[in-house]
PDB file of C-alpha atoms and ligand atoms in Angstrom:
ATOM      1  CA  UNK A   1       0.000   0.000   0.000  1.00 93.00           C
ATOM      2  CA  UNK A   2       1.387   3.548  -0.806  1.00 98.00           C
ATOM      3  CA  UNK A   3      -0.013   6.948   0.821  1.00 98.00           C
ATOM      4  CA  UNK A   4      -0.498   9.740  -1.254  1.00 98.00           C
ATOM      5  CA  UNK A   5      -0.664  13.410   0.234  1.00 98.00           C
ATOM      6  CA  UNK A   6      -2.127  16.552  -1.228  1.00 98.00           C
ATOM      7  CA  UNK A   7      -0.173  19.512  -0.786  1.00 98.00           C
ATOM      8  CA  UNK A   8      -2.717  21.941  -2.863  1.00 98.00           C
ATOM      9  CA  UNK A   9      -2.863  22.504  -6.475  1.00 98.00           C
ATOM     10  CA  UNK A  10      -0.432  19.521  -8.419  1.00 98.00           C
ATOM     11  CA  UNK A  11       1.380  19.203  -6.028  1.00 98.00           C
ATOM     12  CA  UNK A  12       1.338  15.603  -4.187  1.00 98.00           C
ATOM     13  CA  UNK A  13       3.688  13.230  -2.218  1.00 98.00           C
ATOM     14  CA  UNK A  14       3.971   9.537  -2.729  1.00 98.00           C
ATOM     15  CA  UNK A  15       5.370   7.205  -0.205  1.00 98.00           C
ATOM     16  CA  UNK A  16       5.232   3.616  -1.385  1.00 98.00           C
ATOM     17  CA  UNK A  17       4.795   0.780   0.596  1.00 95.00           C
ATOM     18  CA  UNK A  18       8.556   0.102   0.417  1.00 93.00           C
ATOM     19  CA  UNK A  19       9.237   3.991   1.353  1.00 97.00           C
ATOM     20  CA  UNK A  20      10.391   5.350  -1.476  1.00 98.00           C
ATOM     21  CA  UNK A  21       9.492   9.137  -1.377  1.00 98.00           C
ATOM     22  CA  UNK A  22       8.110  10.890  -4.860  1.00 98.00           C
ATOM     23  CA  UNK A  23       7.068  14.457  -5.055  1.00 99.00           C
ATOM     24  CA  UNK A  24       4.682  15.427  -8.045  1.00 99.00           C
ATOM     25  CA  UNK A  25       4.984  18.986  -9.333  1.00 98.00           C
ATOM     26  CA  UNK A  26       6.906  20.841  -5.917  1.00 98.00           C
ATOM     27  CA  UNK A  27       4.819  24.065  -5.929  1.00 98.00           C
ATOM     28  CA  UNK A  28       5.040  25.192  -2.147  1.00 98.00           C
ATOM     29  CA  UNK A  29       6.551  28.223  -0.860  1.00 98.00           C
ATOM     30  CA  UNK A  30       4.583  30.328  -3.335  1.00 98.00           C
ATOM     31  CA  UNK A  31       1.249  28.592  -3.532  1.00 98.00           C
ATOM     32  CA  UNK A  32      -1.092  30.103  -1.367  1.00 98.00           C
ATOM     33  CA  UNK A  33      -2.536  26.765  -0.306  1.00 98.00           C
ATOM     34  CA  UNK A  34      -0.020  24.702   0.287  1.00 98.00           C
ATOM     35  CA  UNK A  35      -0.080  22.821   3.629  1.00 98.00           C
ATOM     36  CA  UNK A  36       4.022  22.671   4.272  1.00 98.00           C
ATOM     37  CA  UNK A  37       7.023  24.754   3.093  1.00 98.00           C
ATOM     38  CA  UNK A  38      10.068  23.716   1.165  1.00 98.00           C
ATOM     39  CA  UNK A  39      12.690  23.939   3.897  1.00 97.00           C
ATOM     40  CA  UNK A  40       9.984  21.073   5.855  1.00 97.00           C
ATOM     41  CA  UNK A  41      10.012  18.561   3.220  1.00 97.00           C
ATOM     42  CA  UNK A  42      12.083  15.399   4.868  1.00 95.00           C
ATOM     43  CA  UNK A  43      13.271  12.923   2.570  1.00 98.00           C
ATOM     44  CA  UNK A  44      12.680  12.863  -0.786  1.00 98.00           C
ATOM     45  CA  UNK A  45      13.856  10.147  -3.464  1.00 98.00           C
ATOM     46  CA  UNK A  46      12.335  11.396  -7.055  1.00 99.00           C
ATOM     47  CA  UNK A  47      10.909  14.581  -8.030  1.00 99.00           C
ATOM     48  CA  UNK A  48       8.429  13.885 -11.289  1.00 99.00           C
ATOM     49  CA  UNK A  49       7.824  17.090 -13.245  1.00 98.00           C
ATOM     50  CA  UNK A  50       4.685  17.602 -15.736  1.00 98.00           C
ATOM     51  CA  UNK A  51       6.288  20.732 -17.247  1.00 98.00           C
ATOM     52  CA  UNK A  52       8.259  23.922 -16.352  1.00 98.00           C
ATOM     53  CA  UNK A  53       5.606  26.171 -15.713  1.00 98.00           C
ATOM     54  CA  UNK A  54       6.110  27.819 -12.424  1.00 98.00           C
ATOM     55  CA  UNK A  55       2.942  26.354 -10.264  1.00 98.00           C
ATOM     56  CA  UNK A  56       4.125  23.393 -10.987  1.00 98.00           C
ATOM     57  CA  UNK A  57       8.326  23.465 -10.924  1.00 98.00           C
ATOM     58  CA  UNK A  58       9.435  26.770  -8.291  1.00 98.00           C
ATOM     59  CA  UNK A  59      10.340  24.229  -5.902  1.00 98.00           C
ATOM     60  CA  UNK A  60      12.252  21.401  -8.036  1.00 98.00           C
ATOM     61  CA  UNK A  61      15.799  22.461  -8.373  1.00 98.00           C
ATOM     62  CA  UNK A  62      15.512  23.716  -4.194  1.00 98.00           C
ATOM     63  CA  UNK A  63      14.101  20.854  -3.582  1.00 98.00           C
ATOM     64  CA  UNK A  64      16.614  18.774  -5.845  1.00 98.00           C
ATOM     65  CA  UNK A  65      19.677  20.307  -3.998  1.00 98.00           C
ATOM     66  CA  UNK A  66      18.216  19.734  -0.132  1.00 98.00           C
ATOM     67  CA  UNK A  67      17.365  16.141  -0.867  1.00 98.00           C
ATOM     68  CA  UNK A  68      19.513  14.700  -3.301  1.00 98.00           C
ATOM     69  CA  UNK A  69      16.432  13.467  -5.291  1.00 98.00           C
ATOM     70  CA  UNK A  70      16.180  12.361  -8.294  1.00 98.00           C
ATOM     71  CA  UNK A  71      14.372  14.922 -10.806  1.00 98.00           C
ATOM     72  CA  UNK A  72      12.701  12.709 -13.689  1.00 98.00           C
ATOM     73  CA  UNK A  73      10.750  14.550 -16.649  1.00 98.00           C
ATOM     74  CA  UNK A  74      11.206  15.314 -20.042  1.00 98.00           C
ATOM     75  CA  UNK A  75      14.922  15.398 -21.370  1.00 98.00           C
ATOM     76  CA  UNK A  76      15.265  18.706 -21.596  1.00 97.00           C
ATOM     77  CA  UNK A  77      13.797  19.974 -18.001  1.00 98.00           C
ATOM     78  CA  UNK A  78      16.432  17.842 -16.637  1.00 98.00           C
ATOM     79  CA  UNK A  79      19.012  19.411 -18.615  1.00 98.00           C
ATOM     80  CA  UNK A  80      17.728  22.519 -17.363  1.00 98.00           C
ATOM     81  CA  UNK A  81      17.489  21.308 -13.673  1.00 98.00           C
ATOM     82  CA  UNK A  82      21.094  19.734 -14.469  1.00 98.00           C
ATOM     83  CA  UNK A  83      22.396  23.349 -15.438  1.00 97.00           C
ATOM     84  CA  UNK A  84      21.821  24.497 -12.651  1.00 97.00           C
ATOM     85  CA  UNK A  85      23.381  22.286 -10.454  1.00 98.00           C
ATOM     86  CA  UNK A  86      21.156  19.640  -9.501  1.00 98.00           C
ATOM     87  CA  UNK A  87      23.338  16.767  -9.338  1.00 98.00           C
ATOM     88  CA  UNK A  88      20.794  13.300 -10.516  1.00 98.00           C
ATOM     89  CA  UNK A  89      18.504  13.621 -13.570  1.00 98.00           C
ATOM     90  CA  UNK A  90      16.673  11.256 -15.533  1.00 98.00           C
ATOM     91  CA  UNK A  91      15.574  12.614 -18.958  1.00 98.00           C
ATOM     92  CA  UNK A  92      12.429  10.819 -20.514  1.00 98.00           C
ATOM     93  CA  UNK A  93      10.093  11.804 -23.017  1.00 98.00           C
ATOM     94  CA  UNK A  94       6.599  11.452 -23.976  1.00 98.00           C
ATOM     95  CA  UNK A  95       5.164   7.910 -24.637  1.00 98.00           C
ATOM     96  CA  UNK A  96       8.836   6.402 -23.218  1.00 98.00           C
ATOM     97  CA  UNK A  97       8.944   4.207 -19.997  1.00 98.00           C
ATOM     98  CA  UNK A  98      11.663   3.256 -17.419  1.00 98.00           C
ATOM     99  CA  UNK A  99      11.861   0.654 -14.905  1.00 98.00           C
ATOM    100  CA  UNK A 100      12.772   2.455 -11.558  1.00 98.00           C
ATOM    101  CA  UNK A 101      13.373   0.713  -7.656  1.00 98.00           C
ATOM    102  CA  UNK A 102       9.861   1.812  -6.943  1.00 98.00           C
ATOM    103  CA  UNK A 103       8.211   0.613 -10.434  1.00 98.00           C
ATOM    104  CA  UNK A 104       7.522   2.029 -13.634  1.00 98.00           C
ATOM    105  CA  UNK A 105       7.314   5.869 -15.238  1.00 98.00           C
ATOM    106  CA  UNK A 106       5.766   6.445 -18.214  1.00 98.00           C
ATOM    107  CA  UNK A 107       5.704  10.032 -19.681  1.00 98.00           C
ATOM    108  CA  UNK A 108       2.028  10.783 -21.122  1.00 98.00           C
ATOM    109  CA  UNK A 109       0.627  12.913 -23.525  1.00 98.00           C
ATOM    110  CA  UNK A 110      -0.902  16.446 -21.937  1.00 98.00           C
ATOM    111  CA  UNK A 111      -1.910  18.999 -24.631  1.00 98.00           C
ATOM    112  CA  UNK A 112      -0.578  22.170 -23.062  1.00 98.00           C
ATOM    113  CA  UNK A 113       2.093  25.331 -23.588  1.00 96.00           C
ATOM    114  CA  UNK A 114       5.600  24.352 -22.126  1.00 86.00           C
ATOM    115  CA  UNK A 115       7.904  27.040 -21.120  1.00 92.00           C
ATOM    116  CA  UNK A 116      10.837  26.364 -18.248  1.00 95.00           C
ATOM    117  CA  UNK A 117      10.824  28.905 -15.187  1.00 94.00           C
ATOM    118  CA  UNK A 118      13.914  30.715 -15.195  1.00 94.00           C
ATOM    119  CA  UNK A 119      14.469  29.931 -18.608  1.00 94.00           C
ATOM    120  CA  UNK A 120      15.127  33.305 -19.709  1.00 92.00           C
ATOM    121  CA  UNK A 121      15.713  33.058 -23.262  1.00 91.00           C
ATOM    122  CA  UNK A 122      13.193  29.687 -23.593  1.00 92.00           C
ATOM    123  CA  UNK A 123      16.266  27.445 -24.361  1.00 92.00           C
ATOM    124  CA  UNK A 124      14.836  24.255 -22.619  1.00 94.00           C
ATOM    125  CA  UNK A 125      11.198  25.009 -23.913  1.00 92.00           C
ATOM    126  CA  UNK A 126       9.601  21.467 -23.789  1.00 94.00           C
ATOM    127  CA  UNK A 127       6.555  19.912 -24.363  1.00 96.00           C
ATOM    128  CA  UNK A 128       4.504  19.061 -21.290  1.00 98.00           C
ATOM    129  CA  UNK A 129       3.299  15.879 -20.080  1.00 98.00           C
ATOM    130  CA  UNK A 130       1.409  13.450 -17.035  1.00 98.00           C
ATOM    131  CA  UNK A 131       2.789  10.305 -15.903  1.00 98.00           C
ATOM    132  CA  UNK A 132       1.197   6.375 -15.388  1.00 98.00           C
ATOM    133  CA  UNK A 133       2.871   5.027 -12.502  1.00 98.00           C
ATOM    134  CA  UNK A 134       2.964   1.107 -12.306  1.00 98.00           C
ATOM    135  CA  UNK A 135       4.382   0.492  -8.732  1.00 98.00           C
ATOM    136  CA  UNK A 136       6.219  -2.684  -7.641  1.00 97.00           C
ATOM    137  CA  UNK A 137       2.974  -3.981  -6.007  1.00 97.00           C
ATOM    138  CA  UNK A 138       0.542  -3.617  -8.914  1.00 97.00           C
ATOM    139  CA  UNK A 139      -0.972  -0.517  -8.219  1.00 98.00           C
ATOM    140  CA  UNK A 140      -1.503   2.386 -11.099  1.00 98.00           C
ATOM    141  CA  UNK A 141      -1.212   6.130 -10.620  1.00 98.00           C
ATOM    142  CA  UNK A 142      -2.201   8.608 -13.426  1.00 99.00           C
ATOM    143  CA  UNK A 143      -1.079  12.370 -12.449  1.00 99.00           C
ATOM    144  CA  UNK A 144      -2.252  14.000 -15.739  1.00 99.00           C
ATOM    145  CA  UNK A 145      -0.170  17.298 -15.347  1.00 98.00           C
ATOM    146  CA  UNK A 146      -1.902  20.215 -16.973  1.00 98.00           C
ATOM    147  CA  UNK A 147      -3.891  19.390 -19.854  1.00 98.00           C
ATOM    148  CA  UNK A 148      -6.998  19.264 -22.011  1.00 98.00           C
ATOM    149  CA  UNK A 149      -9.037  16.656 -22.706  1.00 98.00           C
ATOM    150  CA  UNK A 150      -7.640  14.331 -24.948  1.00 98.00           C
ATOM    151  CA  UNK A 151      -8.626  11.142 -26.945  1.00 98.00           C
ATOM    152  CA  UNK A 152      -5.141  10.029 -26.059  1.00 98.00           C
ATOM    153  CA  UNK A 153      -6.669   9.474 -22.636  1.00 98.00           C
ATOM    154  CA  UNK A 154      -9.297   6.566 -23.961  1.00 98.00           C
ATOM    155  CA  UNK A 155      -5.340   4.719 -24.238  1.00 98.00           C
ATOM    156  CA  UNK A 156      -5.346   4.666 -20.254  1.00 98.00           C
ATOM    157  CA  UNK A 157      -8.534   2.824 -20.343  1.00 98.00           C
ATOM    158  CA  UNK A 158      -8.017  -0.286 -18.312  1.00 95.00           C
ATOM    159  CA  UNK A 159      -4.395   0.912 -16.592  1.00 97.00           C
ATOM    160  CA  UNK A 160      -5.329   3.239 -14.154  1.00 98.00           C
ATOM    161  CA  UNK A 161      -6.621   2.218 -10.697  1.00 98.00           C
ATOM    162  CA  UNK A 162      -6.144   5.984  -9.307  1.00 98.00           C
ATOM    163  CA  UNK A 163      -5.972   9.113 -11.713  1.00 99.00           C
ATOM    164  CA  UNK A 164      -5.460  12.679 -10.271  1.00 99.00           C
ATOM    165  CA  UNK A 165      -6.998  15.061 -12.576  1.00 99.00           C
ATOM    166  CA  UNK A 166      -7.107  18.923 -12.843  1.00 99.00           C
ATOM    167  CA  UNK A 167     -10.866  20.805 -12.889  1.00 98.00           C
ATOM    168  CA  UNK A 168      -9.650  24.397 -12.230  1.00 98.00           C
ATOM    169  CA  UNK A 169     -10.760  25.705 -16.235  1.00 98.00           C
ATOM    170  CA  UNK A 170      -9.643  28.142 -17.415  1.00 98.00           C
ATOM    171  CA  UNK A 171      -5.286  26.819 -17.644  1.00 98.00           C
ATOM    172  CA  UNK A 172      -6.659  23.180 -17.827  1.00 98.00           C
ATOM    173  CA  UNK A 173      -9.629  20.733 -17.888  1.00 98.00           C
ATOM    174  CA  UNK A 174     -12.455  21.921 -16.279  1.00 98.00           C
ATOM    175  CA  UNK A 175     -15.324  19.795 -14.225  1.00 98.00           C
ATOM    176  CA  UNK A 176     -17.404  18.945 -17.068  1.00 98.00           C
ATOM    177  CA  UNK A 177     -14.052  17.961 -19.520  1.00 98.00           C
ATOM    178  CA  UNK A 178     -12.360  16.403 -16.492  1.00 99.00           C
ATOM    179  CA  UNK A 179     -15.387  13.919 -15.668  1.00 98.00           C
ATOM    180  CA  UNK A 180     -15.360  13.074 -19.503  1.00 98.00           C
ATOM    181  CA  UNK A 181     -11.777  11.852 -19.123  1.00 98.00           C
ATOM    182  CA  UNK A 182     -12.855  10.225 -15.990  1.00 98.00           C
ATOM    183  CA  UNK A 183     -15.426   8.164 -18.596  1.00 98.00           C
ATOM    184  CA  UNK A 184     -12.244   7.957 -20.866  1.00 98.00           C
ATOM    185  CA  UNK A 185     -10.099   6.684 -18.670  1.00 98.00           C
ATOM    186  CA  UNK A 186     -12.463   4.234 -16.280  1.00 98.00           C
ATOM    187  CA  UNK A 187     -10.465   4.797 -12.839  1.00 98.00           C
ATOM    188  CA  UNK A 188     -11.319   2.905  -9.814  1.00 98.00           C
ATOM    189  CA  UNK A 189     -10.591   6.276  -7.795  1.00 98.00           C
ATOM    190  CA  UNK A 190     -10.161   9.944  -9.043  1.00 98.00           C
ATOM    191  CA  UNK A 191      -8.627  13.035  -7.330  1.00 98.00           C
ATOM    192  CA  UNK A 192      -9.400  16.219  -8.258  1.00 99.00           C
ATOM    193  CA  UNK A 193      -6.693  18.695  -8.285  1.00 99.00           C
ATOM    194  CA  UNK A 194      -5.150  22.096  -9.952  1.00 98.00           C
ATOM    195  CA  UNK A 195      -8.164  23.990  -8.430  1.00 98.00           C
ATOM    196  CA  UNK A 196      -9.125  26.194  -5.616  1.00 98.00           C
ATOM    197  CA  UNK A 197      -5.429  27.543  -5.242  1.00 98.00           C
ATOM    198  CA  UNK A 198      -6.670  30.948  -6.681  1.00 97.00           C
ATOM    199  CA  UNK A 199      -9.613  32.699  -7.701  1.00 97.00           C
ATOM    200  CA  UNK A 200      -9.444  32.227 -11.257  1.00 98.00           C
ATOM    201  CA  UNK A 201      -9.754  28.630 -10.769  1.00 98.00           C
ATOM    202  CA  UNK A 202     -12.162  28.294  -8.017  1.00 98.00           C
ATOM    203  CA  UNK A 203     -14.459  25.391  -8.483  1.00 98.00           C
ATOM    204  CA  UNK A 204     -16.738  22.751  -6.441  1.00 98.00           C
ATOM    205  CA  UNK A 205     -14.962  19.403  -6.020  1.00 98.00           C
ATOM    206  CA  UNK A 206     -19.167  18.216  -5.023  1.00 98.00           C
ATOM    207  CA  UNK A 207     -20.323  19.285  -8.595  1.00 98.00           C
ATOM    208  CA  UNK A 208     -17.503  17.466 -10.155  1.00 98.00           C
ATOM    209  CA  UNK A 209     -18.244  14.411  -7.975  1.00 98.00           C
ATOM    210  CA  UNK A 210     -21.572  14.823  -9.236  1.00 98.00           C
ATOM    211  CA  UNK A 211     -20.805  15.101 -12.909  1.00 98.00           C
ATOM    212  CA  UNK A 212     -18.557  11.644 -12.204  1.00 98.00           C
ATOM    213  CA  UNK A 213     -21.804  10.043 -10.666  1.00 97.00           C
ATOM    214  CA  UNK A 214     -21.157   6.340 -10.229  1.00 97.00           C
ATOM    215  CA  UNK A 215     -18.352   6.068 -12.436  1.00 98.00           C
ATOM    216  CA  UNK A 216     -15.813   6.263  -9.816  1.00 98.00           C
ATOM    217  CA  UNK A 217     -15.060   7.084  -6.471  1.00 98.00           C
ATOM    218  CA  UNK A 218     -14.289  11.037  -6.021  1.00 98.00           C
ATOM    219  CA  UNK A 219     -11.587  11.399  -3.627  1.00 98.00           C
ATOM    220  CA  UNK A 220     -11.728  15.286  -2.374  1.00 98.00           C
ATOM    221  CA  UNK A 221      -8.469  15.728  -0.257  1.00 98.00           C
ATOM    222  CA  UNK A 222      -7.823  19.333   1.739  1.00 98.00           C
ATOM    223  CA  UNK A 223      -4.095  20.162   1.670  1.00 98.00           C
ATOM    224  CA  UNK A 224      -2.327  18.162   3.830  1.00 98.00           C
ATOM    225  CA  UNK A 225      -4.780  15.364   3.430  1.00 98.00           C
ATOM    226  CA  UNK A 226      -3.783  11.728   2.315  1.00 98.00           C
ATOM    227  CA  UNK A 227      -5.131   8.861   0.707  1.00 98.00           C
ATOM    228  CA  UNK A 228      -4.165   5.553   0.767  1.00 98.00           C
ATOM    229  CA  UNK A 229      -3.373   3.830  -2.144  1.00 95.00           C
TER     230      UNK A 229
HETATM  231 NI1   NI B 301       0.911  24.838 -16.732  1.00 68.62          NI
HETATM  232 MN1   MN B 302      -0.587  24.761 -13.863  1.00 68.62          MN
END
């Protein structure tokens, strides 16, 4: 069994069952929501970036540095992390896998723009994507990053026992698109995230549980909240 933990927007924390530590999308010390700070985060093995935008990457390369985790995303984000001095990078891209300790990464499509953070003269610019997580005891984890809906999701169909799925609108999926992919996708368990951290994306997790109906379960976390897995 792993334990997942909300930190507020895309921002999560897996610890497997044999405690490896993976942080999706470190967004902390400048999200409004979050639940912890950077300088707080214990251990941390991987960091998995979705793309370079910075709600979703401010915290990677201090993060990186304090932990001695691994940063896995697309190539050229780690070569970007790499240049500036974070020491262990693994470079993927979209559609690729690799077997890690903890299980399997696979880079997935997310239709959505892709510039780097601190990338002043867009150098690095990358495409963006999600990841499918196969973990060493079976169990599947979709993060879908920032995206659209996309037919490319109907591919997950029958791999997915626990997707995490933006509804904010507006940057990304909103409730209606993001209970379509839900129907796409056929999740045991969904968790809706990307939303609330700001007004511009304010929405009701209880109207997209109710666009989801009986399809799966809805899984609304509060920052700092966990799930287990
Ligand atoms: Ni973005
Ligand atoms: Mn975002």
């Amino acid at each position: 069994m792993s334990r997942l933990t909300w930190h507020g927007h895309s921002c999560f924390t897996l610890e497997t069952g044999d405690g490896t530590r993976i942080m999706f999308d470190p967004w902390l010390d400048e999200n409004p929501v979050a639940d912890i700070r950077a300088d707080a985060v214990g251990e941390l093995d991987y960091i998995l970036v979705s793309h370079g935008h910075f709600d979703h990457f401010a915290d990677c390369v201090k993060l990186a540095k304090q932990t001695g985790a691994t940063v896995v995303s697309t190539f050229e984000l780690v070569a970007f992390c790499q240049k500036q001095g974070v020491e262990k990078g693994h470079g993927m891209n979209i559609g690729g896998a690799h077997k890690f300790p903890f299980g399997r990464v696979k880079l997935t499509p997310a239709l959505h723009t892709g510039s780097i953070d601190g990338d002043e003269d867009g150098a690095f610019t990358t495409d963006c994507s999600g990841f499918l997580l196969t973990l060493n005891d079976g169990r599947r984890l979709y993060h879908a990053g920032d995206t659209a809906l996309i037919t490319d999701m109907q591919l997950l169909r029958g791999q997915v026992d626990v997707a995490l799925l933006p509804i904010g609108d507006n940057y990304t999926m909103g409730p209606e698109d993001a209970a379509r992919a839900v129907e796409f996708i056929e999740p045991k368990t969904v968790v809706p995230m990307h939303y609330n951290t700001f007004d511009l994306i304010r929405q009701d997790p209880e109207e997209f549980r109710r666009l989801v109906g009986g399809r799966a379960t809805v899984e609304v976390l509060e920052p700092g909240g966990s799930l287990d897995i």
